[in-house]
Amino acid sequence: MNEILQAIFTIVIAVFIANMGIALYGVFSRPSLIKKTMSLVLFTDSINMIAISIGFRMLEKGYPKPPILPRIPETPAELEHFTQVSVDPLLQALVLTAIVIGFAINMFIIGLVKMYYRHYGTTDIRVSLEERI
Amino acid sequence: MRKKDIIIAISLAIMVMAISSALYVGRFIVITPPYKTRDLAKSFLKYSYNPWNEELTSYALNVVSAIIWDYRGLDTILETAVLYSAIIGITTLFRGVIEIRGLRHRGLSFLVKMPSRIIIPLIIAVGISLAMYGHLTPGGGFQAGAVATVAPALIITIFSIETLYALKFRTRKLFLIRTIAFAGILVISISLFLYSLVFLTNAYILQNMIRENSNALMPHWFVDVPLAGSIFFYNILEFLTVFAGLTYVFIIYSMREREVESMWREVETYE
């Protein structure tokens, strides 16, 4: 069972790294500002997913548990067992912070793109470059 | 232009290969997640709900909520401040927008409208329950707010922005709710400190449960449900902040041309 888990984990990490490459291609080389913003969101999300998967762990048998106590623990031994099977909660908390801040920045970027559209009548970045020359 | 595209694509492909090979080195093609967690993670898991060690616990069953609002509370308050200032930036960009009632609107067809009348209250109920039980089950303030904001977004797309105005959602009111809820978060973060000034005991800013040298604590038990002290109040207030803030942004971003025209006049007089 652990071999299947390893294979899936490897594929998922590879997919996220490839996703990062595709998203950066969108940011660098698409002329439309909307598509640049979408690629930027995709890039942040791929990095966040990699950060979460760092906190993943494996067990000798069975699957790891989410970092939430299923019920109120009654003995210290129950709590000890929970720490032995749960995944790392710290990365999830940090990624939540990163998501909120990325969200705020994206909201502001979309506002700027809307203003650009009202000013030039298009979201093509090359229009503003030509006008400057 | 085409040559530039090819160069960018090739260099990105090299970057992807480099990161992948750096991850795979010495691990025999497959990446194995570790069998042990770090000691820091273990201590968080151990003390999140631990009635046998009262000086380090926060009485929250959801460890992520405990980290976000108790152990690393200052981070989260500053993060809420970032979200708040982003919305202030949007307000400055779109200054002078006025809300006009009674423009012509139709919305989508009856087949879409009827199911969404049932779904929209359910979405809001799910959002509120995620906020209320954020310290016991998966969830929390920000997630709950993000879920509940789907409801106004659906109303704008399926019915019209007029429907949202008819439901008494105005930008001024939403901004006020947002500001009051954010101020509430700040007040709760210093409430135990103020309490200690009145009753002449020791307390810290952002304190939740009993800590070293301090006996002040927030309520942590409501009848037969753990309340996790300030985490519960923070979750509710964060839900209000995020819900009001995101609905405000949705309303501003779906303004119609007639409403935006006044913005340009305002900007011209300003300059």
CSV table of C-alpha atoms in Angstrom, one decimal:
chain,number,residue,atom,x,y,z
A,1,MET,CA,0.0,0.0,0.0
A,2,ASN,CA,2.8,2.4,0.8
A,3,GLU,CA,4.3,1.8,-2.6
A,4,ILE,CA,1.1,3.1,-4.2
A,5,LEU,CA,1.1,6.1,-1.9
A,6,GLN,CA,4.8,6.9,-2.8
A,7,ALA,CA,4.0,6.6,-6.6
A,8,ILE,CA,1.0,9.0,-6.2
A,9,PHE,CA,3.0,11.4,-4.1
A,10,THR,CA,5.8,11.5,-6.7
A,11,ILE,CA,3.3,12.1,-9.6
A,12,VAL,CA,1.6,14.9,-7.6
A,13,ILE,CA,4.9,16.7,-6.9
A,14,ALA,CA,6.0,16.3,-10.5
A,15,VAL,CA,2.6,17.7,-11.7
A,16,PHE,CA,3.0,20.7,-9.4
A,17,ILE,CA,6.5,21.5,-10.6
A,18,ALA,CA,5.4,21.2,-14.3
A,19,ASN,CA,2.4,23.5,-13.4
A,20,MET,CA,4.8,26.1,-12.0
A,21,GLY,CA,6.7,26.1,-15.3
A,22,ILE,CA,3.5,26.5,-17.4
A,23,ALA,CA,2.3,29.3,-15.1
A,24,LEU,CA,5.6,31.2,-15.4
A,25,TYR,CA,5.3,30.8,-19.2
A,26,GLY,CA,1.9,32.4,-19.0
A,27,VAL,CA,3.2,35.3,-16.9
A,28,PHE,CA,6.2,36.0,-19.2
A,29,SER,CA,4.8,35.5,-22.6
A,30,ARG,CA,1.1,36.1,-22.9
A,31,PRO,CA,0.3,39.7,-23.8
A,32,SER,CA,-3.2,39.8,-22.2
A,33,LEU,CA,-3.1,41.1,-18.6
A,34,ILE,CA,-6.1,38.9,-17.6
A,35,LYS,CA,-4.1,35.8,-18.7
A,36,LYS,CA,-1.0,37.1,-16.9
A,37,THR,CA,-3.1,37.4,-13.7
A,38,MET,CA,-4.6,34.0,-14.1
A,39,SER,CA,-1.1,32.5,-14.6
A,40,LEU,CA,0.1,34.3,-11.5
A,41,VAL,CA,-2.7,32.8,-9.4
A,42,LEU,CA,-1.9,29.3,-10.8
A,43,PHE,CA,1.8,29.8,-9.9
A,44,THR,CA,1.0,30.8,-6.3
A,45,ASP,CA,-1.4,27.9,-5.9
A,46,SER,CA,1.2,25.4,-7.2
A,47,ILE,CA,3.8,26.6,-4.7
A,48,ASN,CA,1.2,26.5,-1.9
A,49,MET,CA,0.4,22.9,-2.8
A,50,ILE,CA,4.1,21.9,-2.8
A,51,ALA,CA,4.4,23.6,0.6
A,52,ILE,CA,1.5,21.6,2.0
A,53,SER,CA,2.8,18.3,0.6
A,54,ILE,CA,6.1,18.9,2.5
A,55,GLY,CA,4.1,18.4,5.7
A,56,PHE,CA,2.7,15.0,4.5
A,57,ARG,CA,4.0,11.9,6.2
A,58,MET,CA,3.7,8.1,5.9
A,59,LEU,CA,2.8,5.4,8.5
A,60,GLU,CA,4.0,1.9,8.8
A,61,LYS,CA,0.4,0.7,8.2
A,62,GLY,CA,-2.7,2.7,7.4
A,63,TYR,CA,-3.1,6.3,6.2
A,64,PRO,CA,-2.1,9.5,8.1
A,65,LYS,CA,-4.8,11.5,9.8
A,66,PRO,CA,-5.7,15.2,9.4
A,67,PRO,CA,-4.5,17.4,12.3
A,68,ILE,CA,-7.9,17.5,14.0
A,69,LEU,CA,-8.8,15.6,17.1
A,70,PRO,CA,-11.8,13.4,16.3
A,71,ARG,CA,-13.1,13.7,19.9
A,72,ILE,CA,-12.2,15.2,23.2
A,73,PRO,CA,-9.2,13.1,24.5
A,74,GLU,CA,-9.8,11.3,27.8
A,75,THR,CA,-6.4,10.0,28.6
A,76,PRO,CA,-2.8,11.3,27.8
A,77,ALA,CA,-2.2,8.0,25.9
A,78,GLU,CA,-5.0,8.9,23.4
A,79,LEU,CA,-3.3,12.3,22.8
A,80,GLU,CA,0.1,10.6,22.4
A,81,HIS,CA,-1.4,8.2,19.8
A,82,PHE,CA,-2.9,11.3,17.9
A,83,THR,CA,0.6,12.9,17.7
A,84,GLN,CA,1.9,9.7,16.2
A,85,VAL,CA,-0.5,9.4,13.3
A,86,SER,CA,-1.3,13.1,12.4
A,87,VAL,CA,0.3,15.1,9.6
A,88,ASP,CA,2.2,18.4,10.2
A,89,PRO,CA,-0.3,21.2,11.0
A,90,LEU,CA,2.2,24.1,10.9
A,91,LEU,CA,2.6,24.2,7.1
A,92,GLN,CA,-1.2,24.2,6.7
A,93,ALA,CA,-1.5,27.2,9.0
A,94,LEU,CA,1.3,29.1,7.2
A,95,VAL,CA,-0.2,28.3,3.7
A,96,LEU,CA,-3.5,29.6,4.9
A,97,THR,CA,-1.8,32.9,5.8
A,98,ALA,CA,-0.1,32.9,2.4
A,99,ILE,CA,-3.4,32.2,0.6
A,100,VAL,CA,-5.1,35.2,2.3
A,101,ILE,CA,-2.3,37.6,1.5
A,102,GLY,CA,-2.1,36.3,-2.1
A,103,PHE,CA,-5.8,36.8,-2.4
A,104,ALA,CA,-5.6,40.4,-1.2
A,105,ILE,CA,-2.9,41.1,-3.8
A,106,ASN,CA,-4.8,39.4,-6.6
A,107,MET,CA,-7.9,41.5,-5.8
A,108,PHE,CA,-5.9,44.7,-6.1
A,109,ILE,CA,-4.2,43.5,-9.3
A,110,ILE,CA,-7.6,42.8,-10.9
A,111,GLY,CA,-8.7,46.3,-9.9
A,112,LEU,CA,-5.7,47.8,-11.7
A,113,VAL,CA,-6.4,45.6,-14.8
A,114,LYS,CA,-10.0,46.9,-14.9
A,115,MET,CA,-8.6,50.5,-14.8
A,116,TYR,CA,-6.2,49.7,-17.6
A,117,TYR,CA,-9.1,48.3,-19.7
A,118,ARG,CA,-11.1,51.5,-19.2
A,119,HIS,CA,-8.2,53.7,-20.2
A,120,TYR,CA,-6.9,51.8,-23.3
A,121,GLY,CA,-10.0,49.8,-24.3
A,122,THR,CA,-8.1,46.6,-24.2
A,123,THR,CA,-6.1,44.4,-21.8
A,124,ASP,CA,-3.2,43.9,-24.3
A,125,ILE,CA,0.0,45.0,-22.5
A,126,ARG,CA,1.7,45.9,-25.8
A,127,VAL,CA,-0.7,48.9,-26.4
A,128,SER,CA,0.7,50.9,-23.5
A,129,LEU,CA,4.3,50.1,-24.5
A,130,GLU,CA,3.7,51.4,-28.1
A,131,GLU,CA,2.1,54.6,-26.8
A,132,ARG,CA,5.1,55.4,-24.7
A,133,ILE,CA,7.4,55.4,-27.7
B,1,MET,CA,8.8,37.9,-31.0
B,2,ARG,CA,8.7,34.2,-31.9
B,3,LYS,CA,12.4,33.8,-31.0
B,4,LYS,CA,11.7,35.3,-27.6
B,5,ASP,CA,8.9,32.9,-26.9
B,6,ILE,CA,11.0,29.9,-27.8
B,7,ILE,CA,13.8,31.1,-25.5
B,8,ILE,CA,11.4,31.6,-22.6
B,9,ALA,CA,9.8,28.1,-23.1
B,10,ILE,CA,13.2,26.4,-23.3
B,11,SER,CA,14.6,28.1,-20.2
B,12,LEU,CA,11.4,27.3,-18.2
B,13,ALA,CA,11.7,23.6,-19.3
B,14,ILE,CA,15.3,23.7,-18.0
B,15,MET,CA,14.1,25.2,-14.7
B,16,VAL,CA,11.5,22.5,-14.3
B,17,MET,CA,14.0,19.7,-15.0
B,18,ALA,CA,16.5,21.3,-12.6
B,19,ILE,CA,14.0,21.5,-9.7
B,20,SER,CA,12.8,17.9,-10.3
B,21,SER,CA,16.3,16.5,-10.5
B,22,ALA,CA,17.2,18.4,-7.3
B,23,LEU,CA,14.3,16.8,-5.6
B,24,TYR,CA,15.0,13.3,-6.9
B,25,VAL,CA,18.7,13.2,-6.1
B,26,GLY,CA,19.6,10.2,-3.9
B,27,ARG,CA,16.0,9.1,-3.5
B,28,PHE,CA,15.8,6.4,-6.2
B,29,ILE,CA,13.3,8.0,-8.6
B,30,VAL,CA,10.4,8.0,-6.1
B,31,ILE,CA,10.0,10.7,-3.4
B,32,THR,CA,9.2,9.2,0.0
B,33,PRO,CA,7.4,11.4,2.5
B,34,PRO,CA,9.0,11.1,6.0
B,35,TYR,CA,7.8,8.6,8.5
B,36,LYS,CA,8.2,11.1,11.4
B,37,THR,CA,7.0,14.6,11.8
B,38,ARG,CA,9.2,17.4,13.1
B,39,ASP,CA,9.4,18.1,16.8
B,40,LEU,CA,7.8,21.5,16.4
B,41,ALA,CA,4.7,19.9,14.8
B,42,LYS,CA,4.6,17.3,17.5
B,43,SER,CA,4.5,19.9,20.3
B,44,PHE,CA,1.7,21.8,18.5
B,45,LEU,CA,-0.3,18.5,18.1
B,46,LYS,CA,0.3,17.6,21.7
B,47,TYR,CA,-0.6,20.9,23.4
B,48,SER,CA,-3.5,22.0,21.2
B,49,TYR,CA,-6.0,20.3,23.5
B,50,ASN,CA,-4.3,19.2,26.6
B,51,PRO,CA,-6.1,19.5,29.9
B,52,TRP,CA,-3.1,17.9,31.7
B,53,ASN,CA,-0.9,20.9,30.9
B,54,GLU,CA,-2.8,24.0,31.5
B,55,GLU,CA,0.0,26.4,30.8
B,56,LEU,CA,0.5,25.5,27.2
B,57,THR,CA,-2.9,24.4,25.9
B,58,SER,CA,-5.5,26.4,24.0
B,59,TYR,CA,-8.5,24.0,24.3
B,60,ALA,CA,-9.1,23.8,20.5
B,61,LEU,CA,-9.7,20.4,18.9
B,62,ASN,CA,-8.7,21.9,15.5
B,63,VAL,CA,-4.9,22.2,15.7
B,64,VAL,CA,-4.7,24.5,12.6
B,65,SER,CA,-7.1,27.0,14.2
B,66,ALA,CA,-5.1,26.9,17.5
B,67,ILE,CA,-1.9,27.7,15.6
B,68,ILE,CA,-3.5,30.5,13.5
B,69,TRP,CA,-5.3,32.4,16.3
B,70,ASP,CA,-3.4,31.4,19.5
B,71,TYR,CA,0.2,30.3,19.0
B,72,ARG,CA,0.8,32.6,16.0
B,73,GLY,CA,-1.9,35.1,16.6
B,74,LEU,CA,0.0,38.2,15.6
B,75,ASP,CA,0.7,36.8,12.1
B,76,THR,CA,-3.0,36.4,11.5
B,77,ILE,CA,-4.0,39.8,12.8
B,78,LEU,CA,-1.4,41.5,10.5
B,79,GLU,CA,-2.7,39.3,7.6
B,80,THR,CA,-6.2,40.6,8.2
B,81,ALA,CA,-4.7,44.1,8.2
B,82,VAL,CA,-3.2,43.3,4.8
B,83,LEU,CA,-6.6,42.2,3.4
B,84,TYR,CA,-8.1,45.4,4.9
B,85,SER,CA,-5.6,47.7,3.3
B,86,ALA,CA,-6.0,45.9,-0.1
B,87,ILE,CA,-9.7,46.8,0.1
B,88,ILE,CA,-8.8,50.4,1.0
B,89,GLY,CA,-6.6,50.5,-2.1
B,90,ILE,CA,-9.5,49.3,-4.3
B,91,THR,CA,-11.7,52.0,-2.7
B,92,THR,CA,-9.2,54.6,-3.7
B,93,LEU,CA,-8.9,53.2,-7.3
B,94,PHE,CA,-12.7,53.3,-7.7
B,95,ARG,CA,-13.5,56.5,-5.9
B,96,GLY,CA,-16.5,58.4,-7.0
B,97,VAL,CA,-18.5,55.4,-8.1
B,98,ILE,CA,-22.2,55.9,-7.2
B,99,GLU,CA,-25.0,53.3,-6.9
B,100,ILE,CA,-27.9,53.9,-9.3
B,101,ARG,CA,-31.1,52.0,-8.6
B,102,GLY,CA,-33.7,51.0,-11.2
B,103,LEU,CA,-31.6,50.3,-14.3
B,104,ARG,CA,-33.1,47.6,-16.7
B,105,HIS,CA,-32.1,44.0,-15.7
B,106,ARG,CA,-33.3,40.6,-16.6
B,107,GLY,CA,-30.9,37.9,-15.2
B,108,LEU,CA,-30.6,34.3,-16.3
B,109,SER,CA,-33.5,32.0,-17.2
B,110,PHE,CA,-36.2,30.6,-14.8
B,111,LEU,CA,-34.5,27.2,-14.8
B,112,VAL,CA,-31.4,28.7,-13.2
B,113,LYS,CA,-33.1,31.1,-10.9
B,114,MET,CA,-35.4,28.5,-9.1
B,115,PRO,CA,-32.7,26.1,-7.9
B,116,SER,CA,-30.4,29.0,-6.8
B,117,ARG,CA,-33.2,30.3,-4.6
B,118,ILE,CA,-32.8,27.1,-2.6
B,119,ILE,CA,-29.0,26.8,-2.8
B,120,ILE,CA,-28.1,30.4,-1.8
B,121,PRO,CA,-29.5,30.2,1.8
B,122,LEU,CA,-27.8,26.8,2.2
B,123,ILE,CA,-24.4,28.3,1.2
B,124,ILE,CA,-24.8,31.0,3.8
B,125,ALA,CA,-25.8,28.4,6.5
B,126,VAL,CA,-22.7,26.3,5.6
B,127,GLY,CA,-20.5,29.4,5.9
B,128,ILE,CA,-21.9,30.3,9.4
B,129,SER,CA,-21.5,26.8,10.7
B,130,LEU,CA,-17.9,26.7,9.4
B,131,ALA,CA,-17.2,29.8,11.4
B,132,MET,CA,-19.0,28.7,14.6
B,133,TYR,CA,-17.3,25.3,14.7
B,134,GLY,CA,-14.0,26.5,13.4
B,135,HIS,CA,-12.2,25.4,16.6
B,136,LEU,CA,-13.8,21.9,16.6
B,137,THR,CA,-14.0,20.7,13.0
B,138,PRO,CA,-12.2,21.6,9.8
B,139,GLY,CA,-12.9,25.2,9.1
B,140,GLY,CA,-12.2,28.7,10.4
B,141,GLY,CA,-13.0,32.3,9.9
B,142,PHE,CA,-11.4,33.0,6.5
B,143,GLN,CA,-12.7,29.8,4.9
B,144,ALA,CA,-16.2,30.4,6.2
B,145,GLY,CA,-16.1,34.0,4.9
B,146,ALA,CA,-14.9,32.8,1.5
B,147,VAL,CA,-17.6,30.1,1.3
B,148,ALA,CA,-20.4,32.5,2.3
B,149,THR,CA,-19.3,35.1,-0.3
B,150,VAL,CA,-20.2,32.7,-3.0
B,151,ALA,CA,-23.8,33.5,-2.2
B,152,PRO,CA,-23.6,37.3,-3.2
B,153,ALA,CA,-21.5,36.3,-6.2
B,154,LEU,CA,-24.2,33.9,-7.3
B,155,ILE,CA,-26.9,36.6,-6.8
B,156,ILE,CA,-25.0,39.0,-8.9
B,157,THR,CA,-24.5,36.6,-11.8
B,158,ILE,CA,-27.9,34.8,-11.7
B,159,PHE,CA,-30.3,37.6,-10.8
B,160,SER,CA,-28.7,41.0,-11.0
B,161,ILE,CA,-26.8,43.5,-8.9
B,162,GLU,CA,-30.2,45.2,-8.3
B,163,THR,CA,-31.4,42.2,-6.3
B,164,LEU,CA,-28.4,42.7,-4.0
B,165,TYR,CA,-29.3,46.4,-3.6
B,166,ALA,CA,-32.9,45.3,-2.8
B,167,LEU,CA,-31.6,43.0,-0.1
B,168,LYS,CA,-30.1,46.1,1.6
B,169,PHE,CA,-26.4,45.3,0.7
B,170,ARG,CA,-24.9,48.8,0.2
B,171,THR,CA,-21.2,49.5,-0.1
B,172,ARG,CA,-21.1,52.0,2.7
B,173,LYS,CA,-22.8,49.6,5.1
B,174,LEU,CA,-20.5,46.7,4.2
B,175,PHE,CA,-17.4,48.9,4.7
B,176,LEU,CA,-18.7,49.9,8.1
B,177,ILE,CA,-19.3,46.2,9.1
B,178,ARG,CA,-15.9,45.4,7.9
B,179,THR,CA,-14.2,48.1,9.9
B,180,ILE,CA,-16.2,47.3,13.1
B,181,ALA,CA,-15.4,43.6,12.9
B,182,PHE,CA,-11.7,44.4,12.4
B,183,ALA,CA,-11.7,46.7,15.4
B,184,GLY,CA,-13.4,43.9,17.3
B,185,ILE,CA,-10.5,41.6,16.6
B,186,LEU,CA,-8.1,44.2,17.9
B,187,VAL,CA,-10.2,44.8,21.0
B,188,ILE,CA,-10.4,41.1,21.8
B,189,SER,CA,-6.6,40.8,21.4
B,190,ILE,CA,-6.1,43.3,24.2
B,191,SER,CA,-9.2,42.5,26.3
B,192,LEU,CA,-7.3,40.4,28.8
B,193,PHE,CA,-4.7,43.0,29.1
B,194,LEU,CA,-7.3,45.7,29.9
B,195,TYR,CA,-8.9,43.2,32.4
B,196,SER,CA,-5.6,42.9,34.1
B,197,LEU,CA,-5.2,46.7,34.4
B,198,VAL,CA,-8.6,46.9,36.1
B,199,PHE,CA,-8.2,44.0,38.5
B,200,LEU,CA,-4.4,44.5,39.0
B,201,THR,CA,-3.3,41.0,37.8
B,202,ASN,CA,-0.8,40.0,35.2
B,203,ALA,CA,-1.8,39.3,31.6
B,204,TYR,CA,-0.3,39.4,28.1
B,205,ILE,CA,-1.6,40.9,24.9
B,206,LEU,CA,-3.1,38.2,22.6
B,207,GLN,CA,-3.5,35.9,25.6
B,208,ASN,CA,-6.1,33.1,25.4
B,209,MET,CA,-5.6,30.6,28.2
B,210,ILE,CA,-3.6,30.5,31.4
B,211,ARG,CA,0.1,31.1,30.7
B,212,GLU,CA,3.2,31.4,32.8
B,213,ASN,CA,2.9,34.2,35.5
B,214,SER,CA,-0.7,34.9,34.6
B,215,ASN,CA,-4.0,33.5,35.7
B,216,ALA,CA,-6.4,35.5,33.5
B,217,LEU,CA,-8.3,33.4,30.9
B,218,MET,CA,-11.1,33.6,28.3
B,219,PRO,CA,-14.2,31.4,28.7
B,220,HIS,CA,-13.2,27.9,27.4
B,221,TRP,CA,-16.3,25.8,28.1
B,222,PHE,CA,-19.8,26.6,26.9
B,223,VAL,CA,-22.3,24.2,28.7
B,224,ASP,CA,-20.9,20.9,27.2
B,225,VAL,CA,-18.9,22.2,24.2
B,226,PRO,CA,-15.3,23.4,24.3
B,227,LEU,CA,-15.3,27.1,23.3
B,228,ALA,CA,-11.5,27.6,23.0
B,229,GLY,CA,-11.7,31.1,24.4
B,230,SER,CA,-10.8,33.9,22.0
B,231,ILE,CA,-10.4,31.5,19.0
B,232,PHE,CA,-14.2,31.3,18.8
B,233,PHE,CA,-14.7,35.1,18.9
B,234,TYR,CA,-11.8,35.6,16.4
B,235,ASN,CA,-13.4,33.1,14.0
B,236,ILE,CA,-16.8,34.9,14.1
B,237,LEU,CA,-15.3,38.3,13.7
B,238,GLU,CA,-13.0,37.1,10.9
B,239,PHE,CA,-16.0,35.6,9.1
B,240,LEU,CA,-17.8,39.0,9.3
B,241,THR,CA,-14.6,40.8,8.1
B,242,VAL,CA,-14.0,38.6,5.1
B,243,PHE,CA,-17.7,38.3,4.1
B,244,ALA,CA,-18.3,42.0,4.2
B,245,GLY,CA,-15.0,42.8,2.5
B,246,LEU,CA,-15.4,40.4,-0.3
B,247,THR,CA,-19.0,41.3,-1.0
B,248,TYR,CA,-17.9,44.9,-1.1
B,249,VAL,CA,-15.3,44.1,-3.7
B,250,PHE,CA,-17.8,42.0,-5.7
B,251,ILE,CA,-20.3,44.9,-5.8
B,252,ILE,CA,-17.6,47.4,-6.9
B,253,TYR,CA,-16.2,45.1,-9.6
B,254,SER,CA,-19.7,44.4,-11.1
B,255,MET,CA,-20.6,48.1,-11.4
B,256,ARG,CA,-22.4,49.0,-14.6
B,257,GLU,CA,-21.1,51.6,-17.1
B,258,ARG,CA,-23.7,54.2,-16.0
B,259,GLU,CA,-22.4,54.0,-12.4
B,260,VAL,CA,-18.8,54.2,-13.5
B,261,GLU,CA,-19.2,57.2,-15.7
B,262,SER,CA,-19.5,59.4,-12.6
B,263,MET,CA,-16.2,58.0,-11.5
B,264,TRP,CA,-14.3,59.7,-14.4
B,265,ARG,CA,-16.0,63.0,-13.6
B,266,GLU,CA,-14.9,62.7,-10.1
B,267,VAL,CA,-11.3,61.9,-11.1
B,268,GLU,CA,-11.2,64.8,-13.5
B,269,THR,CA,-12.3,67.3,-10.8
B,270,TYR,CA,-9.8,65.8,-8.4
B,271,GLU,CA,-6.9,66.3,-10.8
